[in-house]
Short mmCIF file of C-alpha atoms in Angstrom, two decimals:
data_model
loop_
_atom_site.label_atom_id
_atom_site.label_comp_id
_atom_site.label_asym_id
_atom_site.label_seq_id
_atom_site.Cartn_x
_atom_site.Cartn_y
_atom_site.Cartn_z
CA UNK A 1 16.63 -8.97 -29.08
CA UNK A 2 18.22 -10.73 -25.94
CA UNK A 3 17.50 -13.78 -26.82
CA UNK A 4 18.01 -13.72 -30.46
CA UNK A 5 21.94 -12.53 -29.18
CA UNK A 6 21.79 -15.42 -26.51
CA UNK A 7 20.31 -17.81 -29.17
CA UNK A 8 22.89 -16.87 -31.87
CA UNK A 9 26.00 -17.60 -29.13
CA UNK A 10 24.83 -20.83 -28.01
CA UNK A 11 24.33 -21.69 -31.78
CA UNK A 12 28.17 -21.25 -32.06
CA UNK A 13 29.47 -22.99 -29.41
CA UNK A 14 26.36 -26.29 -29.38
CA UNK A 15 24.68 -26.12 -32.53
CA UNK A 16 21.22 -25.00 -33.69
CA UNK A 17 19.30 -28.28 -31.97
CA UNK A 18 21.49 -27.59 -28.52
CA UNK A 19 20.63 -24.41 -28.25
CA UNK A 20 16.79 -24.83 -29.10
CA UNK A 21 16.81 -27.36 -26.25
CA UNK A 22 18.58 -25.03 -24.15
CA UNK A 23 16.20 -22.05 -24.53
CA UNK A 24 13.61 -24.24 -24.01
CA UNK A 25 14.66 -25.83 -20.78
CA UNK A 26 15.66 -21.89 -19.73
CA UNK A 27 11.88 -20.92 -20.82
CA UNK A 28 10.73 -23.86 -18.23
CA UNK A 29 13.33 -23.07 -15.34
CA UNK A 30 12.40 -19.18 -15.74
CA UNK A 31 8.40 -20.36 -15.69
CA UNK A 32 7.78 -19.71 -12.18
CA UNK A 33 9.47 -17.52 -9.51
CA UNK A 34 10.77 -19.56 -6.35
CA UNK A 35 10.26 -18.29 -3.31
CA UNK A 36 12.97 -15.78 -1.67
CA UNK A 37 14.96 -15.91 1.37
CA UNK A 38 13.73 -13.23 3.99
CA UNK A 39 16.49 -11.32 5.52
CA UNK A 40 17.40 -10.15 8.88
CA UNK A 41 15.30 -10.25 11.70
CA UNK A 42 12.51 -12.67 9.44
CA UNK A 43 14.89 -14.86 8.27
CA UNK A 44 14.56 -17.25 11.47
CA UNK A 45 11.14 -16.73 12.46
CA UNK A 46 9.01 -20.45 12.84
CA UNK A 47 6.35 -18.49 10.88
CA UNK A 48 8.85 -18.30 7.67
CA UNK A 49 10.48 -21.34 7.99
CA UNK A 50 6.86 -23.68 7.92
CA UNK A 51 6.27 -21.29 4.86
CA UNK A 52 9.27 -21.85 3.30
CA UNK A 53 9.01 -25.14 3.64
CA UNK A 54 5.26 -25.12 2.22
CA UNK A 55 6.50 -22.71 -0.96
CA UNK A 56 9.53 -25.22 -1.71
CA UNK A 57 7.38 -28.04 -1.58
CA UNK A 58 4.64 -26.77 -3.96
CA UNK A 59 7.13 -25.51 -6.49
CA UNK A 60 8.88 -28.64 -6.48
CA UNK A 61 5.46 -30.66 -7.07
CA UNK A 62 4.61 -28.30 -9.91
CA UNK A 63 7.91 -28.34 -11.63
CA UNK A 64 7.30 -32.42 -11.69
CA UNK A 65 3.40 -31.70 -13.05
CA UNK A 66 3.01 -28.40 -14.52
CA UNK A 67 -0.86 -29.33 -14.91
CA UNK A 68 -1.01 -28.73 -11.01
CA UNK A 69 -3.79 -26.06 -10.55
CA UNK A 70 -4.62 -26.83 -6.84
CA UNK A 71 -0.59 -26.20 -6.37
CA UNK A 72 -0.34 -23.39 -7.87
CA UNK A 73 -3.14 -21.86 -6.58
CA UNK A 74 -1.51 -23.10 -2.86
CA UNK A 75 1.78 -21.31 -4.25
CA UNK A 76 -0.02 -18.28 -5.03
CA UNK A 77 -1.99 -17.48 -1.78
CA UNK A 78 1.76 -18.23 0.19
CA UNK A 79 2.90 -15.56 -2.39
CA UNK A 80 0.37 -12.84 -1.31
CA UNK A 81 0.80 -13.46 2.04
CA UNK A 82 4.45 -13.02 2.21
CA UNK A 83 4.72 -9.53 0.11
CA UNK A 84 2.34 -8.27 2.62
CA UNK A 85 4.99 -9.80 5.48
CA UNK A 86 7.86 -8.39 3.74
CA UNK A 87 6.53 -5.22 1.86
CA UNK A 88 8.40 -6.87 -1.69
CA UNK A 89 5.27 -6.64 -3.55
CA UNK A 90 7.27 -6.16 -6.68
CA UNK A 91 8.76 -9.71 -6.72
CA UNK A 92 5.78 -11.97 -4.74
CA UNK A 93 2.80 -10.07 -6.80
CA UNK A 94 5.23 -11.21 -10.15
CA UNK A 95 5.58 -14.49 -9.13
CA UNK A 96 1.61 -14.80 -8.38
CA UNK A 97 0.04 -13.28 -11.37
CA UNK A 98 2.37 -15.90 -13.49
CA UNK A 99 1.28 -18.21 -11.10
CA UNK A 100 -2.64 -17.36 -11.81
CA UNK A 101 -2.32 -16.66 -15.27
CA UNK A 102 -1.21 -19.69 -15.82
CA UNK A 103 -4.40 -21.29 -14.31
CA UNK A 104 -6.22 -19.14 -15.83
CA UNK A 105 -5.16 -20.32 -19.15
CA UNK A 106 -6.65 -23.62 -18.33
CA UNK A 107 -9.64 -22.61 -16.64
CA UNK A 108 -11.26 -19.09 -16.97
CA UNK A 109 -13.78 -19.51 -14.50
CA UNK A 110 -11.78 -20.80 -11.78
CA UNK A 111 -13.10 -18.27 -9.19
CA UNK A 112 -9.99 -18.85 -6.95
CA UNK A 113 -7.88 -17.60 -9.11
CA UNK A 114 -9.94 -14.96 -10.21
CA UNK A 115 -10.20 -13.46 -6.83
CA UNK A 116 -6.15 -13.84 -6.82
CA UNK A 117 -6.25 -11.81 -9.70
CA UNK A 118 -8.37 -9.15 -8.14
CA UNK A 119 -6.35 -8.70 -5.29
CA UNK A 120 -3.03 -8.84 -6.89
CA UNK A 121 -4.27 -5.69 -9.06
CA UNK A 122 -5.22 -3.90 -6.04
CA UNK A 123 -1.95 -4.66 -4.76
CA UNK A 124 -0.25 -3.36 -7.95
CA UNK A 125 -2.32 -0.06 -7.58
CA UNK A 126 -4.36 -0.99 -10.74
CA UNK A 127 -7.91 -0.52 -9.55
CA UNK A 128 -10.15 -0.49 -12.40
CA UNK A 129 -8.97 -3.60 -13.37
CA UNK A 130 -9.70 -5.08 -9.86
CA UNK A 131 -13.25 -3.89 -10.40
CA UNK A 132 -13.49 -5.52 -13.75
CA UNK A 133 -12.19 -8.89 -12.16
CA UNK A 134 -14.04 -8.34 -8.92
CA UNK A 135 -17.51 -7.35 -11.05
CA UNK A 136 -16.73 -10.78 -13.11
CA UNK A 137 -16.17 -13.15 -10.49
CA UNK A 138 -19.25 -11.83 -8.70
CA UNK A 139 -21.70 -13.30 -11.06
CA UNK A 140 -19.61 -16.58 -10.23
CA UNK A 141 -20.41 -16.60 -6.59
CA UNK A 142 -22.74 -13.96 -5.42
CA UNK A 143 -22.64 -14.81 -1.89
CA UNK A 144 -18.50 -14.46 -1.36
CA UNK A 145 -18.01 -11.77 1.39
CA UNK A 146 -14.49 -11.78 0.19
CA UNK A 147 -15.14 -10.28 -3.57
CA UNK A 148 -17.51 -7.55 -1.98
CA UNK A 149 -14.47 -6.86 0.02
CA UNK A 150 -12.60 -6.36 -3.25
CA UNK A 151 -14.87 -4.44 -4.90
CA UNK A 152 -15.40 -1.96 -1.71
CA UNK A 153 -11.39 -1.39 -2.01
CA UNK A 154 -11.42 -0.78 -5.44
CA UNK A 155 -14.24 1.47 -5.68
CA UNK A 156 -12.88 3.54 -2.52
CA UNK A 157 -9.50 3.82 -4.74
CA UNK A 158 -11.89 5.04 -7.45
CA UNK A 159 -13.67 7.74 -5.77
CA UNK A 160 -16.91 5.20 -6.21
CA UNK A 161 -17.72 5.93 -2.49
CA UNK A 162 -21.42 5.10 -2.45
CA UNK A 163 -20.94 2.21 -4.42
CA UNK A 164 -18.14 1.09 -1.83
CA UNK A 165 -20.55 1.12 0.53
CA UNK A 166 -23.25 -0.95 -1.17
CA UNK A 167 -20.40 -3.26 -1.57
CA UNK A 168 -19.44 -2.90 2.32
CA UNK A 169 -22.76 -3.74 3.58
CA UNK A 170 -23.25 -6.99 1.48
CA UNK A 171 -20.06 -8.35 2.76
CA UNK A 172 -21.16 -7.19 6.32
CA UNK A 173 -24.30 -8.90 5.67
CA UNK A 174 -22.37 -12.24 4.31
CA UNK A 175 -19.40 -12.71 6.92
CA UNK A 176 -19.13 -9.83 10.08
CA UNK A 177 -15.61 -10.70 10.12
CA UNK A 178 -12.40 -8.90 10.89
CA UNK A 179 -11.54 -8.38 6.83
CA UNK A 180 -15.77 -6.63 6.62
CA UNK A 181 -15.36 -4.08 9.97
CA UNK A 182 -11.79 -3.11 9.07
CA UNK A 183 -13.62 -1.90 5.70
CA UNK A 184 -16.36 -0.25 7.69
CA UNK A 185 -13.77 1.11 9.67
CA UNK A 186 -12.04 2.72 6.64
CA UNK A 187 -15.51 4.11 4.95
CA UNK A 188 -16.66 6.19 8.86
CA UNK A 189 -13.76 7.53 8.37
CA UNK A 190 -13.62 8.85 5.20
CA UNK A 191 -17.40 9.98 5.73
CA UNK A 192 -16.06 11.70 8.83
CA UNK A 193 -17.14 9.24 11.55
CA UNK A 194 -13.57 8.83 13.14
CA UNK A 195 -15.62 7.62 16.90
CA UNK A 196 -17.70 5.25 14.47
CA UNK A 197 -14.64 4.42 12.20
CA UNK A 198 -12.44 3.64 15.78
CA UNK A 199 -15.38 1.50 17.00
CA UNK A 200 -15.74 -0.73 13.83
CA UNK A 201 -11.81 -1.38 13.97
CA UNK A 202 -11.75 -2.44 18.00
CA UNK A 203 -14.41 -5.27 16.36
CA UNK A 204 -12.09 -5.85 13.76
CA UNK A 205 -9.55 -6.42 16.02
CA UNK A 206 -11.73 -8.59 18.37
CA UNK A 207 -12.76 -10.54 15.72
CA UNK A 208 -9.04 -11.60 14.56
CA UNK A 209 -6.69 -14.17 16.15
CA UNK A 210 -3.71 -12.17 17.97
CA UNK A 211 -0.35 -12.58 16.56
CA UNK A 212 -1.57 -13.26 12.96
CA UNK A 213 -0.33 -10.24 10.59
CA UNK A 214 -4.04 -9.19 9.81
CA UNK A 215 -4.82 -8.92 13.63
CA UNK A 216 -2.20 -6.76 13.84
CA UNK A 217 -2.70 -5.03 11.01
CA UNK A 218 -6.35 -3.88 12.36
CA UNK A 219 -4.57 -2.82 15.98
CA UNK A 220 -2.04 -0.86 13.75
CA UNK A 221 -4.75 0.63 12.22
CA UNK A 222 -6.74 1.27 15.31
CA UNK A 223 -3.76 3.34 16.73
CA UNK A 224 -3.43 5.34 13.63
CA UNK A 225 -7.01 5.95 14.13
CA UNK A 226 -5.84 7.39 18.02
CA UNK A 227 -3.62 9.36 16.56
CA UNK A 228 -6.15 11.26 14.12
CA UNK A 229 -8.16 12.33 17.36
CA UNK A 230 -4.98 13.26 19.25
CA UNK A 231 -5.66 9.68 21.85
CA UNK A 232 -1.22 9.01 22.13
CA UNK A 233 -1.69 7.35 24.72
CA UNK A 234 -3.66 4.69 23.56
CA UNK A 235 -2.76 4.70 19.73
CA UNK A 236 0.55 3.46 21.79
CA UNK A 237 -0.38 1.21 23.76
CA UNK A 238 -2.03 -0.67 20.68
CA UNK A 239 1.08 -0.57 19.08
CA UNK A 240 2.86 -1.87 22.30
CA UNK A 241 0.32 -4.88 22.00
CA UNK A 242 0.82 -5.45 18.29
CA UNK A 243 4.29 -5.97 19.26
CA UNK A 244 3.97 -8.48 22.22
CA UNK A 245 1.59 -10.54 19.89
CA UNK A 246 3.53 -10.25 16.78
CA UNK A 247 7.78 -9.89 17.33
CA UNK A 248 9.29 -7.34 15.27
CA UNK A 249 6.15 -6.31 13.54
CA UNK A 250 7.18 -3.40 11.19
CA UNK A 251 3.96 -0.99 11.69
CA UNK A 252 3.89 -1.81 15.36
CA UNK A 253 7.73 -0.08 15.28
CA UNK A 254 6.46 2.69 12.77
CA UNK A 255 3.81 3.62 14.78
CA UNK A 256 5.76 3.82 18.06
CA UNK A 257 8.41 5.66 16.02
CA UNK A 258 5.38 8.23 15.43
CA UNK A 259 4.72 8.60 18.87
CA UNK A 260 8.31 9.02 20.08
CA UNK A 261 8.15 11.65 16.77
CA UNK A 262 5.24 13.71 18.03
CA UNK A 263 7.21 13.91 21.60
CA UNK A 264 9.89 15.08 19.94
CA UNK A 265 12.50 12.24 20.93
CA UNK A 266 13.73 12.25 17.25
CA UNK A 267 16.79 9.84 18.22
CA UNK A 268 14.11 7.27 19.76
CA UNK A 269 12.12 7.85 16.76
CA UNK A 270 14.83 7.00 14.07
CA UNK A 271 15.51 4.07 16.53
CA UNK A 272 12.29 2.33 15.78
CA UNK A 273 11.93 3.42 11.88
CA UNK A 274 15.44 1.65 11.82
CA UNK A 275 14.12 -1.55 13.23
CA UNK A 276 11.04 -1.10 11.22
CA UNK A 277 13.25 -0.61 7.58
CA UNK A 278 15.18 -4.02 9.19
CA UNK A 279 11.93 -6.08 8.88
CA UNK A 280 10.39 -4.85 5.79
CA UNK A 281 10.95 -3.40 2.22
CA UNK A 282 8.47 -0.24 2.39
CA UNK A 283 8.83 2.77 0.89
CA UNK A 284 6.32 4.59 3.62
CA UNK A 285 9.05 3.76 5.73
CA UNK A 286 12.04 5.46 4.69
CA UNK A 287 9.91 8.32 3.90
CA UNK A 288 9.29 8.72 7.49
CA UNK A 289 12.90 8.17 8.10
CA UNK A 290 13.25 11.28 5.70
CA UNK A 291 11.48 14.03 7.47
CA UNK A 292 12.60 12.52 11.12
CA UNK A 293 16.56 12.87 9.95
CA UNK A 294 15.77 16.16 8.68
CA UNK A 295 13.94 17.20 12.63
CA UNK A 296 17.46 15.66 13.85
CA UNK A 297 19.38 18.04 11.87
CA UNK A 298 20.84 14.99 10.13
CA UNK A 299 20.54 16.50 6.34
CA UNK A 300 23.05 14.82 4.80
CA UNK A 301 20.77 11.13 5.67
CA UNK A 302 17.73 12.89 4.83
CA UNK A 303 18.74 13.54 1.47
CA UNK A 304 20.21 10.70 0.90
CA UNK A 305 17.10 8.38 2.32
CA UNK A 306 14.38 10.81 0.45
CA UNK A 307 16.68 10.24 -2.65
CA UNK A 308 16.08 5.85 -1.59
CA UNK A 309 12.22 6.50 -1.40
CA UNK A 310 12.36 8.08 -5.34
CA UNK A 311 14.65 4.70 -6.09
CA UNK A 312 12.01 2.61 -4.60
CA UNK A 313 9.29 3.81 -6.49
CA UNK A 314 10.29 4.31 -9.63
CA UNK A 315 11.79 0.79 -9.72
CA UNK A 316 8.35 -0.58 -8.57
CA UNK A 317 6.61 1.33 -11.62
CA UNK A 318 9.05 -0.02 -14.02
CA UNK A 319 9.15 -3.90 -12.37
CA UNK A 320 7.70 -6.03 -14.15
CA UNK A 321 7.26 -4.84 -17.83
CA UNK A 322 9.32 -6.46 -19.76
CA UNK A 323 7.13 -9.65 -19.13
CA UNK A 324 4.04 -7.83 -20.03
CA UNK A 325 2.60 -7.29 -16.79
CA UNK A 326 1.26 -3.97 -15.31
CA UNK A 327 4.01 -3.04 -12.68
CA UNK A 328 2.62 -0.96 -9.65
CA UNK A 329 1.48 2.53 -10.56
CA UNK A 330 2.94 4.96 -7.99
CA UNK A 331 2.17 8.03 -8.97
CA UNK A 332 0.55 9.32 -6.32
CA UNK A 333 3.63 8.43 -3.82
CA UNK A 334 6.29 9.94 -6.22
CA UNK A 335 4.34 13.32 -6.79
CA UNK A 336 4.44 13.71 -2.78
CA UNK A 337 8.21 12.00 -2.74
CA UNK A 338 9.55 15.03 -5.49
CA UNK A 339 7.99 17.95 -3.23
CA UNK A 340 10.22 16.64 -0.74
CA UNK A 341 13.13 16.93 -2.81
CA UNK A 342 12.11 20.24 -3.90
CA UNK A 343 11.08 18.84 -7.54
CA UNK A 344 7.71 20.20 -8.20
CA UNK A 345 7.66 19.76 -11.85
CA UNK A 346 8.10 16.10 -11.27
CA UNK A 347 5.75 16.27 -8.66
CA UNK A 348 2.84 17.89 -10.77
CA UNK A 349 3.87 15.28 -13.49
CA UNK A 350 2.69 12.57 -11.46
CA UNK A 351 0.43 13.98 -9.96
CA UNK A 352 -1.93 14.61 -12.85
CA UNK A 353 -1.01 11.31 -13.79
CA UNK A 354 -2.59 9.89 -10.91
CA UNK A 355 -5.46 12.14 -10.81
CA UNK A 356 -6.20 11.51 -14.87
CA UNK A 357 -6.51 7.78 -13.28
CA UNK A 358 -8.38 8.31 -10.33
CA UNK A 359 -10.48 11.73 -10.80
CA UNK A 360 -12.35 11.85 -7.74
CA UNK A 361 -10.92 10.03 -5.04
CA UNK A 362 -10.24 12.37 -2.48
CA UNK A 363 -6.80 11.46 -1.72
CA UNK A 364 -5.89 12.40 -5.38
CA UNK A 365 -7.30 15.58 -5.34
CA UNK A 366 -5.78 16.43 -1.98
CA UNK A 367 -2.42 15.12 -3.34
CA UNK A 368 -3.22 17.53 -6.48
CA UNK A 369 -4.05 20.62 -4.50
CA UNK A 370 -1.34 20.14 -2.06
CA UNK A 371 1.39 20.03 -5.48
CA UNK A 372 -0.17 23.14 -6.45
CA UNK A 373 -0.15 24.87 -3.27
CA UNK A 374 3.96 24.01 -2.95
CA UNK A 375 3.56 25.75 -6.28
CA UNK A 376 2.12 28.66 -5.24
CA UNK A 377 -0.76 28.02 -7.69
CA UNK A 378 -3.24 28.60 -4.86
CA UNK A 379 -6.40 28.75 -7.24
CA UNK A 380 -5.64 25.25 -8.63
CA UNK A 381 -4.80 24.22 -4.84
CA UNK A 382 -8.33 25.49 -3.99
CA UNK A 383 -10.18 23.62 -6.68
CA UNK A 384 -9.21 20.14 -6.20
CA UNK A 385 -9.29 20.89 -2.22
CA UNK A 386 -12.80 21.55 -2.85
CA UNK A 387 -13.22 18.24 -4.26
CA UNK A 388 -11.35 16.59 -1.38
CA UNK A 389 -13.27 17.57 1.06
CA UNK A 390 -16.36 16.21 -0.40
CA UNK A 391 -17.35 13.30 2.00
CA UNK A 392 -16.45 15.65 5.19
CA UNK A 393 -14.00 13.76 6.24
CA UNK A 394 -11.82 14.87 9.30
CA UNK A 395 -8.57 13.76 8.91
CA UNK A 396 -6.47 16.00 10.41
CA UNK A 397 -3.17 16.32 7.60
CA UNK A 398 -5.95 16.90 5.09
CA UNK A 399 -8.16 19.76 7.08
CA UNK A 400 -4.51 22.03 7.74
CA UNK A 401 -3.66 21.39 4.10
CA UNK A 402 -7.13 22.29 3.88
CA UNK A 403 -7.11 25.30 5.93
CA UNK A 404 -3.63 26.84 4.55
CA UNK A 405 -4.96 26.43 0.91
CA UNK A 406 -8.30 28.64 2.14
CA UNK A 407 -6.20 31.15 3.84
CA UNK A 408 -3.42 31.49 0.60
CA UNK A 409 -6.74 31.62 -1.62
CA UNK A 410 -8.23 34.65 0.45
CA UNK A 411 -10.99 32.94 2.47
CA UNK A 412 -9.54 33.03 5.50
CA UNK A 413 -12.67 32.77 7.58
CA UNK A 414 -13.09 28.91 5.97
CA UNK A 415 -9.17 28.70 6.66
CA UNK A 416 -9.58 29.07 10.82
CA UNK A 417 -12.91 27.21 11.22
CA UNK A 418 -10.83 24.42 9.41
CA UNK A 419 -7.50 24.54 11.32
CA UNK A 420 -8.85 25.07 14.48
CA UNK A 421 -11.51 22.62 14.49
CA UNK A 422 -8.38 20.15 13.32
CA UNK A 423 -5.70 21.98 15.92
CA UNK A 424 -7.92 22.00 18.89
CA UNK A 425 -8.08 17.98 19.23
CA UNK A 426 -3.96 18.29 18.88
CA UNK A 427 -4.20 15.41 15.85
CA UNK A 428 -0.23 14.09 15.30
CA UNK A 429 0.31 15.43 12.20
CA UNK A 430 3.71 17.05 11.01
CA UNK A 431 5.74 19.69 12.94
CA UNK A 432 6.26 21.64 9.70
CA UNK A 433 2.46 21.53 9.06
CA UNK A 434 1.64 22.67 12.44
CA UNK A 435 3.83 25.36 12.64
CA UNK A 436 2.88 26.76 9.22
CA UNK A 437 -0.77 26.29 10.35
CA UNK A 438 -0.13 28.24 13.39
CA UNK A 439 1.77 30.98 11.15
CA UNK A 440 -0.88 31.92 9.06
CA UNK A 441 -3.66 31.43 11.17
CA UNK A 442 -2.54 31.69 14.85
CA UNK A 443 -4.63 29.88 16.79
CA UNK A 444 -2.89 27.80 18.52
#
């Protein structure tokens, strides 16, 4: 209808052939997404500026020859790289999938923009499609450690666990590298094995050049790991060396605005979210900023930022559709963004969105059972707990949630063995979850 309207007006004031020609050369501007300026902090960083310079370059060779494949495919990997650097995943993983689609059009088989494909779904939360691609692509190249890694991150998304480790230990097998222990990192500790799961992310880390954003990614990582077993001390001093390799990494600020959190320096802890929300466009972000104004006593901010985090979300569901692409599915993040806002209708609408998508991945079902429990619904709670707890893994949010569902659903024997074997190692999880652990079953 828009451009039937714009169509008709420029047929007024040019003419029918004028305005054909102008559609046409709008169609052509509007074909590809230039890159954006980075704000703030990023905006004068050497790292942006050389890819800046890269992005403009590219575009500017495939305006000239839109038959440019290798370009394009240059363009697109820039893309990817810089929604991870500045969290806008709704604009860069846009701008890619046009960018792959259109080689794509030209050459099906092109496993480089295949694998583009792949990842960009996994981005956009859209994991059964990222299987699909990744399961395709395989037969292509058999021996790419990068698609296992693709297919062990979608079938971890899926609930596919065993399968994501079949995947894991081919691309092990095919490239130890820091991309294959991060992912054996991530499946110990879902199967429970956080000692294992902090060992495999040290090699990760090892096995990465410092400074570059997936180095620090793993030594984020590693710290959050730390933090699961209650290790502050060193969960911050990885995120003290994340920053002296990487300036004004987001996480590294995030995760020393947890620590400053869990010593109850709420000012110092805003402090770093603050810089953090300067760097990058992340929703996780103001979340945290949420509950750490609310521990402040600064309400009026904590609405207001938890009402931001909703914004966020919904736009990045909605982005994106109007061209025919998926969007992001965030389901899962809205469903826990609404019980923060006290909205639990909303919340248990999205959350058995999610979980109709994703059936038996256990963060779903704890999402699920935790709606219900804010419900009061503390048989439902139970059920999907049940199912969350199915690989024995120990992270610590998950066991309390665990534990307080037990002791709501009468088993409160099950509900102390679970919070204090998760209390006792002093894991930094929530104020508000600790105290409501220690309320119902004092043992702490």
């Amino acid at each position: 209808m828009k451009k039937v309207i714009i169509y008709l007006i420029l047929f007024v004031i040019f003419g029918s052939v004028t305005a054909f020609v102008i559609l046409i050369n709008k169609k052509k501007e509007e074909a590809f997404l230039p890159m954006k300026p980075r704000t703030g902090i990023q905006s004068n960083s050497e790292e942006y500026k050389l890819a800046k310079k890269s992005a403009d370059e590219l575009f500017e060779r495939i305006k000239k020859n839109p038959a440019d494949n290798k370009s394009k495919l240059q363009l697109t990997s820039l893309y990817i790289q810089e929604a991870r650097i500045t969290g806008d995943h709704a604009y860069y993983d846009a701008a890619a999938m046009k960018l792959t689609e259109e080689v794509l059009k030209t050459d099906s088989t092109n496993f480089e923009a295949n694998v583009f494909k792949g990842t960009i779904y996994l981005s956009q939360h859209h994991f059964t499609e990222a299987r699909e691609v990744a399961t395709r692509i395989q037969q292509l190249n058999p021996h790419n450690a990068f698609v296992y890694g693709m297919l062990v991150d979608a079938n971890v998304e899926l609930g596919n666990y065993e399968a994501a480790v079949a995947a894991c230990d081919q691309m092990i097998s095919i490239r130890p590298d820091i991309r294959s222990y991060s992912r054996v990192s991530y499946l110990r500790e879902i199967y429970g094995d956080n000692a294992g799961a902090i060992d495999a992310m040290r090699m990760a880390v090892s096995a990465g050049y410092p400074g570059e954003e997936g180095t620090e990614w793993a030594r984020v990582h590693l710290g959050q790991l730390y933090e699961n077993v209650g290790d502050l001390q060193n969960a911050k001093l990885q995120y003290a060396i994340a920053l002296e390799e990487r300036t004004d990494y987001a996480y590294a600020y995030a995760g020393l605005g947890r620590i400053a959190r869990a010593n109850k320096n709420y000012t110092e802890a805003i402090s770093y979210f603050l810089k953090a929300d300067a760097v990058v466009n992340d929703y996780s972000i103001k979340d945290q900023l949420t509950d750490l104004y609310l521990l402040a006593g600064e309400n009026d901010k904590s609405t207001a930022t938890a009402a931001q985090v909703i914004e966020m979300l919904s736009s990045k569901e909605k982005d994106g559709k109007e061209e025919n692409s998926h969007g992001h599915y965030a389901d899962r993040e809205l469903a826990y963004a609404y019980l923060k806002t006290g909205d639990f209708d909303k919340a248990l609408n999205h959350a058995l969105t999610e979980y109709n998508r994703r059936p038996v991945n256990i963060e779903v079902n704890e999402m699920l059972a935790w709606v219900y429990y804010k419900q009061n619904d503390f048989a439902h709670a139970r059920e999907y707990m049940s199912l969350a707890l199915k690989t024995n893994s120990k992270n610590p949010t998950r066991l309390c949630r665990a534990g307080l569902i037990y002791a709501r659903s009468g088993d409160v024997a099950k509900a102390m063995e679970l919070i204090k074997s998760t209390l006792e190692k002093n894991p930094n999880i929530s104020e508000e979850l600790k105290a409501e652990a220690a309320r119902i079953v004092p043992v702490v």
